[in-house]
mmCIF file of C-alpha atoms and ligand atoms in Angstrom:
data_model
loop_
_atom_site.group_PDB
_atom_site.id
_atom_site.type_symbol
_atom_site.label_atom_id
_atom_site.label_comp_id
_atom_site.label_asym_id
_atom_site.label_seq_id
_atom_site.Cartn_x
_atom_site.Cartn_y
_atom_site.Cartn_z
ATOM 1 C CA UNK A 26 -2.702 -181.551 299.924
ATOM 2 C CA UNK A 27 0.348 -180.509 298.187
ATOM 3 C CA UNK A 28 -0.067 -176.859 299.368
ATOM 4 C CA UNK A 29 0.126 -177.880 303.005
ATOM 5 C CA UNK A 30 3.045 -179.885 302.643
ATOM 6 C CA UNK A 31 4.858 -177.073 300.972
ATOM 7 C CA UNK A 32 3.466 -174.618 303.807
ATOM 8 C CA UNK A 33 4.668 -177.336 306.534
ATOM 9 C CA UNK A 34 8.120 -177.094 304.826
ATOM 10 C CA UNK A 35 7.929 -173.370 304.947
ATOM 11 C CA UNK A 36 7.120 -172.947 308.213
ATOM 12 C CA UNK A 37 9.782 -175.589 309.495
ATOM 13 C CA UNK A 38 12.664 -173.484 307.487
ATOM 14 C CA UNK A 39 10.978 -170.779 309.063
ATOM 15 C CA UNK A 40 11.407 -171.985 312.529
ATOM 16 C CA UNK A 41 14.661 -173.126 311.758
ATOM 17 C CA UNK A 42 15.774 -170.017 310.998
ATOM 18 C CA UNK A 43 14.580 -168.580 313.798
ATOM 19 C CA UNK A 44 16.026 -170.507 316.363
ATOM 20 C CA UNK A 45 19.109 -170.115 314.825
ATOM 21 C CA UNK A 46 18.845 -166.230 314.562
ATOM 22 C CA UNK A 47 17.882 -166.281 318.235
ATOM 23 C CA UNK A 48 20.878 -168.141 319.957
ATOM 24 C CA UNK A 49 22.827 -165.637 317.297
ATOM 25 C CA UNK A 50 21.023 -162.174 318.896
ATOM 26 C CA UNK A 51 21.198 -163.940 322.697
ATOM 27 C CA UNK A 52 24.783 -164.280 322.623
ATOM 28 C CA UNK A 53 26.047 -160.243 322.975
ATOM 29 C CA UNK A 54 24.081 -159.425 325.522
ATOM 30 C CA UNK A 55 25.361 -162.377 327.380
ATOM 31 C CA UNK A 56 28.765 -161.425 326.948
ATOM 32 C CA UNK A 57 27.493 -158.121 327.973
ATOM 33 C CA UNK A 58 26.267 -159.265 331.393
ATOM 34 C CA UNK A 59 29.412 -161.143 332.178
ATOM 35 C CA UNK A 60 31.503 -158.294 331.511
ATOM 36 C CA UNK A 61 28.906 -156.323 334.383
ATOM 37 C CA UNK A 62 28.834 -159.110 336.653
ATOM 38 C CA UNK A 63 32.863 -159.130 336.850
ATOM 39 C CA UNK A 64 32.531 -155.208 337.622
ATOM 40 C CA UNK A 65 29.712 -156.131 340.520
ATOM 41 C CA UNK A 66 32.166 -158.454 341.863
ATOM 42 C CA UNK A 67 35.394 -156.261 341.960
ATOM 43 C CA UNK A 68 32.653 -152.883 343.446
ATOM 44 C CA UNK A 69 31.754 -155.615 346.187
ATOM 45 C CA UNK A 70 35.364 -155.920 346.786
ATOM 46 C CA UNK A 71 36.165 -152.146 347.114
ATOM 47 C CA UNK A 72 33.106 -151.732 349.108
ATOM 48 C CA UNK A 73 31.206 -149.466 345.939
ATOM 49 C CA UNK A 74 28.049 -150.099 347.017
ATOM 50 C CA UNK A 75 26.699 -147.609 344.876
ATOM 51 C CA UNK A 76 28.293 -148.224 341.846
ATOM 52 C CA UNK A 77 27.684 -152.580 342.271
ATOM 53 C CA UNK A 78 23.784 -151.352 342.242
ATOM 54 C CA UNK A 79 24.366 -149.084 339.139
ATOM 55 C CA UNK A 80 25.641 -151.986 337.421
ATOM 56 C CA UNK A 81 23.415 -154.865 338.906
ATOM 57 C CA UNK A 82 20.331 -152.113 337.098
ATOM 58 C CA UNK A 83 22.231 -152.115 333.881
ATOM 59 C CA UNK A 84 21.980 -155.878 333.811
ATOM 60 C CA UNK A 85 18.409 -155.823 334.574
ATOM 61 C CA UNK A 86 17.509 -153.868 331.942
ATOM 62 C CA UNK A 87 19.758 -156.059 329.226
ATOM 63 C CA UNK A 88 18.190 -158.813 330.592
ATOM 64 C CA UNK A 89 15.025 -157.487 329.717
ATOM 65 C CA UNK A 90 16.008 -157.239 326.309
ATOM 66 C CA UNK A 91 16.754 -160.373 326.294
ATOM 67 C CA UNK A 92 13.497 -162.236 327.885
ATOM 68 C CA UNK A 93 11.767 -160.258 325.322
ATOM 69 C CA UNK A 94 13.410 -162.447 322.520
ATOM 70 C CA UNK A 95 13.121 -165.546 324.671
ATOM 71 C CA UNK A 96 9.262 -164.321 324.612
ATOM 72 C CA UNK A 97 8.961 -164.012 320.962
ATOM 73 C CA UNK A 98 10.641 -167.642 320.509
ATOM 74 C CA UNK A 99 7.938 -169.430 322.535
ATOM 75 C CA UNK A 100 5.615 -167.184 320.443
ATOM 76 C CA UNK A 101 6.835 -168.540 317.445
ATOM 77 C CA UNK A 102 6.827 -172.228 318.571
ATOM 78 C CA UNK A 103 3.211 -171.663 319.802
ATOM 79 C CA UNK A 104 1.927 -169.819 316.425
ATOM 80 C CA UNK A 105 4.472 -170.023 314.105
ATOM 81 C CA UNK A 106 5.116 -166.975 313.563
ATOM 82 C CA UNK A 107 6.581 -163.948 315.128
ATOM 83 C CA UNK A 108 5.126 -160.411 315.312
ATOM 84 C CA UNK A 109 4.193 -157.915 317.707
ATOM 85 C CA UNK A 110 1.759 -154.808 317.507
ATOM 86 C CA UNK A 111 3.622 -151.965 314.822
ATOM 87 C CA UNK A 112 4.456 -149.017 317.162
ATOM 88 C CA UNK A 113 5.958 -145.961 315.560
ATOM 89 C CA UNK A 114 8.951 -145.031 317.664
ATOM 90 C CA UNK A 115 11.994 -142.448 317.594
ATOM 91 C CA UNK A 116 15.035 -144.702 316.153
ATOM 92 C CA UNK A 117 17.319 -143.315 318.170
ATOM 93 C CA UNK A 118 15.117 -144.854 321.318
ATOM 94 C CA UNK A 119 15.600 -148.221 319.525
ATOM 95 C CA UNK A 120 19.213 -147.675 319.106
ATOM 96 C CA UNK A 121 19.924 -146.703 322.767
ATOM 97 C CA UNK A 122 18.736 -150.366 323.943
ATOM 98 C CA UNK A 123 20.575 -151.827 321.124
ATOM 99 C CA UNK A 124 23.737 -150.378 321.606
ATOM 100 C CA UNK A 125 22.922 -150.989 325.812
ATOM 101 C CA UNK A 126 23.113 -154.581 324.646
ATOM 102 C CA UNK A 127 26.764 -154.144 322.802
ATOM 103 C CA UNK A 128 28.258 -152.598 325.571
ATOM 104 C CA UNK A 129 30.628 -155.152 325.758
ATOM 105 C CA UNK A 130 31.872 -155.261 321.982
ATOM 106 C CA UNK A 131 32.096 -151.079 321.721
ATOM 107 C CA UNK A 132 35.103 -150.462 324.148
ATOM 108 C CA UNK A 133 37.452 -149.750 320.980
ATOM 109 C CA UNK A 134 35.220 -148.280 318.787
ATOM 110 C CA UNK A 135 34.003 -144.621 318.305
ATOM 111 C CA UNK A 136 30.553 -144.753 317.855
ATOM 112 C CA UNK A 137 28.788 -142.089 316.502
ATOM 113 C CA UNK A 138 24.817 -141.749 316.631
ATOM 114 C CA UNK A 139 23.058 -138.615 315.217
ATOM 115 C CA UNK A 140 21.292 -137.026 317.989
ATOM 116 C CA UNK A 141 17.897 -136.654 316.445
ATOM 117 C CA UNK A 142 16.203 -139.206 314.247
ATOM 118 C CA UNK A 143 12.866 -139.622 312.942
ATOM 119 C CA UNK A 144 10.206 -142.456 313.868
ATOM 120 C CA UNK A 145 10.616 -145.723 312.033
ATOM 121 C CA UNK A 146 7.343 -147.634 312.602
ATOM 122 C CA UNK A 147 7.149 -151.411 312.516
ATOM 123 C CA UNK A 148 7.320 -154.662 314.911
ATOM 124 C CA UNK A 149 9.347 -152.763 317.713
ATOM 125 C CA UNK A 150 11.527 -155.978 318.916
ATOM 126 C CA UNK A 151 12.258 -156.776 315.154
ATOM 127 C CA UNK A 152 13.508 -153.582 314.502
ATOM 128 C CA UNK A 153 15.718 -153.999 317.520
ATOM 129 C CA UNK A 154 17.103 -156.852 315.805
ATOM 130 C CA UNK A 155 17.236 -155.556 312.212
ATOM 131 C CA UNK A 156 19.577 -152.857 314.112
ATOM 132 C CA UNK A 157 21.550 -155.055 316.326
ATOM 133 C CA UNK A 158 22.711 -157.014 313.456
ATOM 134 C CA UNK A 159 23.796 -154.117 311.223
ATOM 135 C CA UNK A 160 25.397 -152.070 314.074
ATOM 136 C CA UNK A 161 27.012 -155.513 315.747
ATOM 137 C CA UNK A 162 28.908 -156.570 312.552
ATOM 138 C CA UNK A 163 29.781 -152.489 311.551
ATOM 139 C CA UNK A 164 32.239 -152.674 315.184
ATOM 140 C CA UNK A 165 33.228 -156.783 314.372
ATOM 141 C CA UNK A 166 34.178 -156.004 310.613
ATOM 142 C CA UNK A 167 36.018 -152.232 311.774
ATOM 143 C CA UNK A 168 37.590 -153.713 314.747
ATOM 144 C CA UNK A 169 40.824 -154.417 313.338
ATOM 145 C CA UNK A 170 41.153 -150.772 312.097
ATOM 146 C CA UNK A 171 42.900 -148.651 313.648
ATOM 147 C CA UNK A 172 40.770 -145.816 314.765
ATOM 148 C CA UNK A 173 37.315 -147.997 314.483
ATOM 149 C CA UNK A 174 34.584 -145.804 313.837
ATOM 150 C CA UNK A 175 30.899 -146.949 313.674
ATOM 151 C CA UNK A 176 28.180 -143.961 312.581
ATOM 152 C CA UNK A 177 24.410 -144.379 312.678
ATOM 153 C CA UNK A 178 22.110 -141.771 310.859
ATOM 154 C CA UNK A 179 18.579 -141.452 309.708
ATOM 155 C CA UNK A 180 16.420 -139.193 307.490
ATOM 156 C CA UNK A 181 13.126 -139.294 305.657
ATOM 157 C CA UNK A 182 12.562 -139.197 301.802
ATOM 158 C CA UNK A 183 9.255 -140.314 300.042
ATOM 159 C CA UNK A 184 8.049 -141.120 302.832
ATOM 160 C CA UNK A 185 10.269 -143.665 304.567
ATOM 161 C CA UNK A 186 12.438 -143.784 307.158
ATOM 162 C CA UNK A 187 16.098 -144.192 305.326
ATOM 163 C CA UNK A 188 18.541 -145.447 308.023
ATOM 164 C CA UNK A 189 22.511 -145.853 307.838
ATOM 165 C CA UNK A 190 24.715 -147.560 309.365
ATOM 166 C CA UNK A 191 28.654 -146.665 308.078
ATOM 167 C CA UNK A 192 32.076 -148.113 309.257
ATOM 168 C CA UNK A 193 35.665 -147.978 308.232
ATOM 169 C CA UNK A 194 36.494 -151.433 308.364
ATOM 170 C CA UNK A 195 37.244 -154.427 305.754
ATOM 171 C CA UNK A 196 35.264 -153.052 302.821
ATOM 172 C CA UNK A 197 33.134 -155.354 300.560
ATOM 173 C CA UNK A 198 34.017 -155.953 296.685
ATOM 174 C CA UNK A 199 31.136 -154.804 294.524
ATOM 175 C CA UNK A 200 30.227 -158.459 293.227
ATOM 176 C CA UNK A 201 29.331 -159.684 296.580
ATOM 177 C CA UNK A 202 27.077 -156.567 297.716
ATOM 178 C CA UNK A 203 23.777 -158.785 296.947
ATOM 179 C CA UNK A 204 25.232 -162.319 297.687
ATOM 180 C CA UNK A 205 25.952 -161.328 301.239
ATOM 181 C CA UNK A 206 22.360 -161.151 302.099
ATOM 182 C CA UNK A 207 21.808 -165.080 301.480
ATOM 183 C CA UNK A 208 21.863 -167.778 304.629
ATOM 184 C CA UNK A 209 25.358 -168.664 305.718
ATOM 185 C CA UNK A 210 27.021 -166.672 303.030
ATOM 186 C CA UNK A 211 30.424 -165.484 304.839
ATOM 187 C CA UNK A 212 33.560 -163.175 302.809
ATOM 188 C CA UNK A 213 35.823 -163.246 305.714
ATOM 189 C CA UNK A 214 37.151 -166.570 307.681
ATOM 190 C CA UNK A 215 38.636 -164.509 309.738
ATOM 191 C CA UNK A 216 36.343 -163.012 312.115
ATOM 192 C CA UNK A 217 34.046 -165.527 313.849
ATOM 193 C CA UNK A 218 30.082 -165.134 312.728
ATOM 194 C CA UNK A 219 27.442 -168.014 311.398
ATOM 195 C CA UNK A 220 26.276 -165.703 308.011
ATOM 196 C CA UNK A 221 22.933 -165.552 309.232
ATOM 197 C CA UNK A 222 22.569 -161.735 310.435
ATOM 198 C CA UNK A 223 22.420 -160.314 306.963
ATOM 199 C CA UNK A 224 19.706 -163.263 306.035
ATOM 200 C CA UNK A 225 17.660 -161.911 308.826
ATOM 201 C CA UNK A 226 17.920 -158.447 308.490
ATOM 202 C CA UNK A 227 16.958 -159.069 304.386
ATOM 203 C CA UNK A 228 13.705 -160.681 305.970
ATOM 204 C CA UNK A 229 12.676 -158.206 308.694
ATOM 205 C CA UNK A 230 12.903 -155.493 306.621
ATOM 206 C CA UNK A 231 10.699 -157.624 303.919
ATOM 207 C CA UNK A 232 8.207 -158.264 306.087
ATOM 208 C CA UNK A 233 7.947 -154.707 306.333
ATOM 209 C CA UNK A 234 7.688 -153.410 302.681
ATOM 210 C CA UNK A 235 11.172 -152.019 302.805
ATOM 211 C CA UNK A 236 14.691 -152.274 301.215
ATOM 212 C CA UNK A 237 17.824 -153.278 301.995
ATOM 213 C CA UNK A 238 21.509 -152.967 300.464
ATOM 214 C CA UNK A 239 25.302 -152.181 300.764
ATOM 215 C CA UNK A 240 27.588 -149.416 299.821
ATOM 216 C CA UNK A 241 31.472 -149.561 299.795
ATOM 217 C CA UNK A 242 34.195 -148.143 297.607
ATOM 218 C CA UNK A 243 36.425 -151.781 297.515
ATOM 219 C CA UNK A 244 38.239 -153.385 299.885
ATOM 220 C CA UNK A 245 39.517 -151.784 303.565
ATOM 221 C CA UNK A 246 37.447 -148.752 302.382
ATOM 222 C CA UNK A 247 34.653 -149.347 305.082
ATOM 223 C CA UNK A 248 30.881 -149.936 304.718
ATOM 224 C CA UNK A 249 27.900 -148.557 304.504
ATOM 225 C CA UNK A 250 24.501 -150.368 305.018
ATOM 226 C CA UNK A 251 21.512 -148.982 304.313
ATOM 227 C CA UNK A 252 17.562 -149.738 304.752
ATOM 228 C CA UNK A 253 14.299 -147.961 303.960
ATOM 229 C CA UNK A 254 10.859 -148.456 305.338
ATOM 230 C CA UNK A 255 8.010 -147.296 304.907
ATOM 231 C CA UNK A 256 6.093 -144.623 307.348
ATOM 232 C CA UNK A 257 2.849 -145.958 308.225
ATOM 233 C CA UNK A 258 -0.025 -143.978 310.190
ATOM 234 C CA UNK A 259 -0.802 -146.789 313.029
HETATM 235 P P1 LIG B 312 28.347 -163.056 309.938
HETATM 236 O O1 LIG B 312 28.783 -161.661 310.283
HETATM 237 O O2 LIG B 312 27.885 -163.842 311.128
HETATM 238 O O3 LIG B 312 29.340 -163.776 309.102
HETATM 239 P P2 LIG B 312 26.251 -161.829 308.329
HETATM 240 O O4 LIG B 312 25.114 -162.487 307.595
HETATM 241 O O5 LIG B 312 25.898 -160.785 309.317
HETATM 242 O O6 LIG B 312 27.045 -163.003 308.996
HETATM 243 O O7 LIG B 312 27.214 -161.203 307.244
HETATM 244 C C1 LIG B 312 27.545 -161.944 306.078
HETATM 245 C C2 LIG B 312 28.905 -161.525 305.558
HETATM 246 O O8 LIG B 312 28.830 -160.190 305.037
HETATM 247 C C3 LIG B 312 29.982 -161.470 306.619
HETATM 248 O O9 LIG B 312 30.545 -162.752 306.858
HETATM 249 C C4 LIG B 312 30.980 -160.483 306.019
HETATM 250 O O10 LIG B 312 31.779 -161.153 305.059
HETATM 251 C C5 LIG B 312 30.069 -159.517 305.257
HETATM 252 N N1 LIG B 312 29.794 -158.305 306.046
HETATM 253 C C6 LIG B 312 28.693 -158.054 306.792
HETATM 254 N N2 LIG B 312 28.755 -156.833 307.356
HETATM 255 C C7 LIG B 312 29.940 -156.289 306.957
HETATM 256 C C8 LIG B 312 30.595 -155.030 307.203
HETATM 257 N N3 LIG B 312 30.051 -154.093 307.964
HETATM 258 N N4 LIG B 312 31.803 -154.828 306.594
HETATM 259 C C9 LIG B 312 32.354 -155.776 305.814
HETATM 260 N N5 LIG B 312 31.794 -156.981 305.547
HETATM 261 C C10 LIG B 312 30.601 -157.232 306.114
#
């Protein structure tokens, strides 16, 4: 009896957390599609036809993004838990539809993704998130810089998939490099966030026998995050 209670309670934090995470991933792309949709409605204006349809596509395909984490939430309420079939997939595919999705936050920052990647295998849509998270608060913590600079890279050793996500923004101190992995746990009032995105990247790359952690020489001397996982044969 006790067990279930304490697996009710899990799962309920569980959802919790989930919902919260969601409304948290659902919100760039948003801004996203407004930015498009104000670019539709000036092409209408000038008569750009072709470019309006360009854009309208774009938004399609963000929007797909998108319904595919709507998806996974009535998954979760129907199951209680989230997970699709592990694919193994070129990261720099997965990046591409993440970055597609921070279109709207990447206007001042240099962005730098290594051409070629390896696979990283896993739950593709998590992985999408894992990646949104780290690459979405890499631009909001190097935005006040003054050249922002974002760079993504990847590599293999021991058998994992080693990805890295750098920027040259606000730095972290040493003492907080594992505290800024727990829920809500925020260093900087200044820029807006909810300190869940670390939380949730800690647990997606749990959930798939991996590691997680931070790199940075001190304050305003940039980040680097880093995460292994494993490579599986599916
Ligand atoms: P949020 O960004 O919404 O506050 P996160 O859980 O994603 O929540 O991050 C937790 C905290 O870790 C942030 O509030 C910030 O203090 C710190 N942090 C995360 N990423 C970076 C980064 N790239 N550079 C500097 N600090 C960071």
């Amino acid at each position: 009896m006790m067990n279930h209670n304490c697996i009710g309670i899990e799962k309920n934090a569980e959802l919790a957390a989930f919902v919260y995470t969601v409304s948290h991933d659902l919100k760039s792309p948003l801004v996203t599609i407004k930015g498009y949709v104000g670019l539709i409605l000036d092409n209408i204006n000038n008569k750009e036809y072709v470019e309006a349809k360009n854009n309208a596509m774009t938004i399609n395909r963000i929007a797909d993004r998108m319904l595919c984490l709507t998806n996974e939430l009535l998954d979760l309420s129907r199951i209680g838990r989230v997970s699709s079939d592990p694919v193994c997939e070129p990261l720099n595919d997965i990046i591409s539809d993440v970055l597609l999705g921070l279109d709207g936050l990447c206007d001042n920052v240099e962005i730098i993704v290594h051409p070629s990647m390896p696979v990283i295998c896993g739950d593709r849509i998590r992985l999408g998130e894992l990646l949104q998270n780290l690459i979405e608060n890499a631009i909001k913590y190097s935005s006040g810089s003054k050249k922002p600079r974002v760079e993504i890279d990847a590599w293999v050793k021991d058998n994992e998939t080693v990805c890295c996500i750098s920027d040259n923004g606000i730095g972290i101190e040493e003492t907080y490099f594992e505290q800024i992995f727990n829920l809500f746990e925020r260093l900087d009032s200044n820029t807006p966030g909810s300190g869940v995105g670390l939380a949730v990247a800690k647990r997606i790359v749990e959930v798939h026998h991996g590691r997680i952690w931070c790199e940075s020489a001190g304050r305003n001397q940039g980040s680097e995050f880093y995460f292994s996982i494993p490579i599986r044969s599916i």
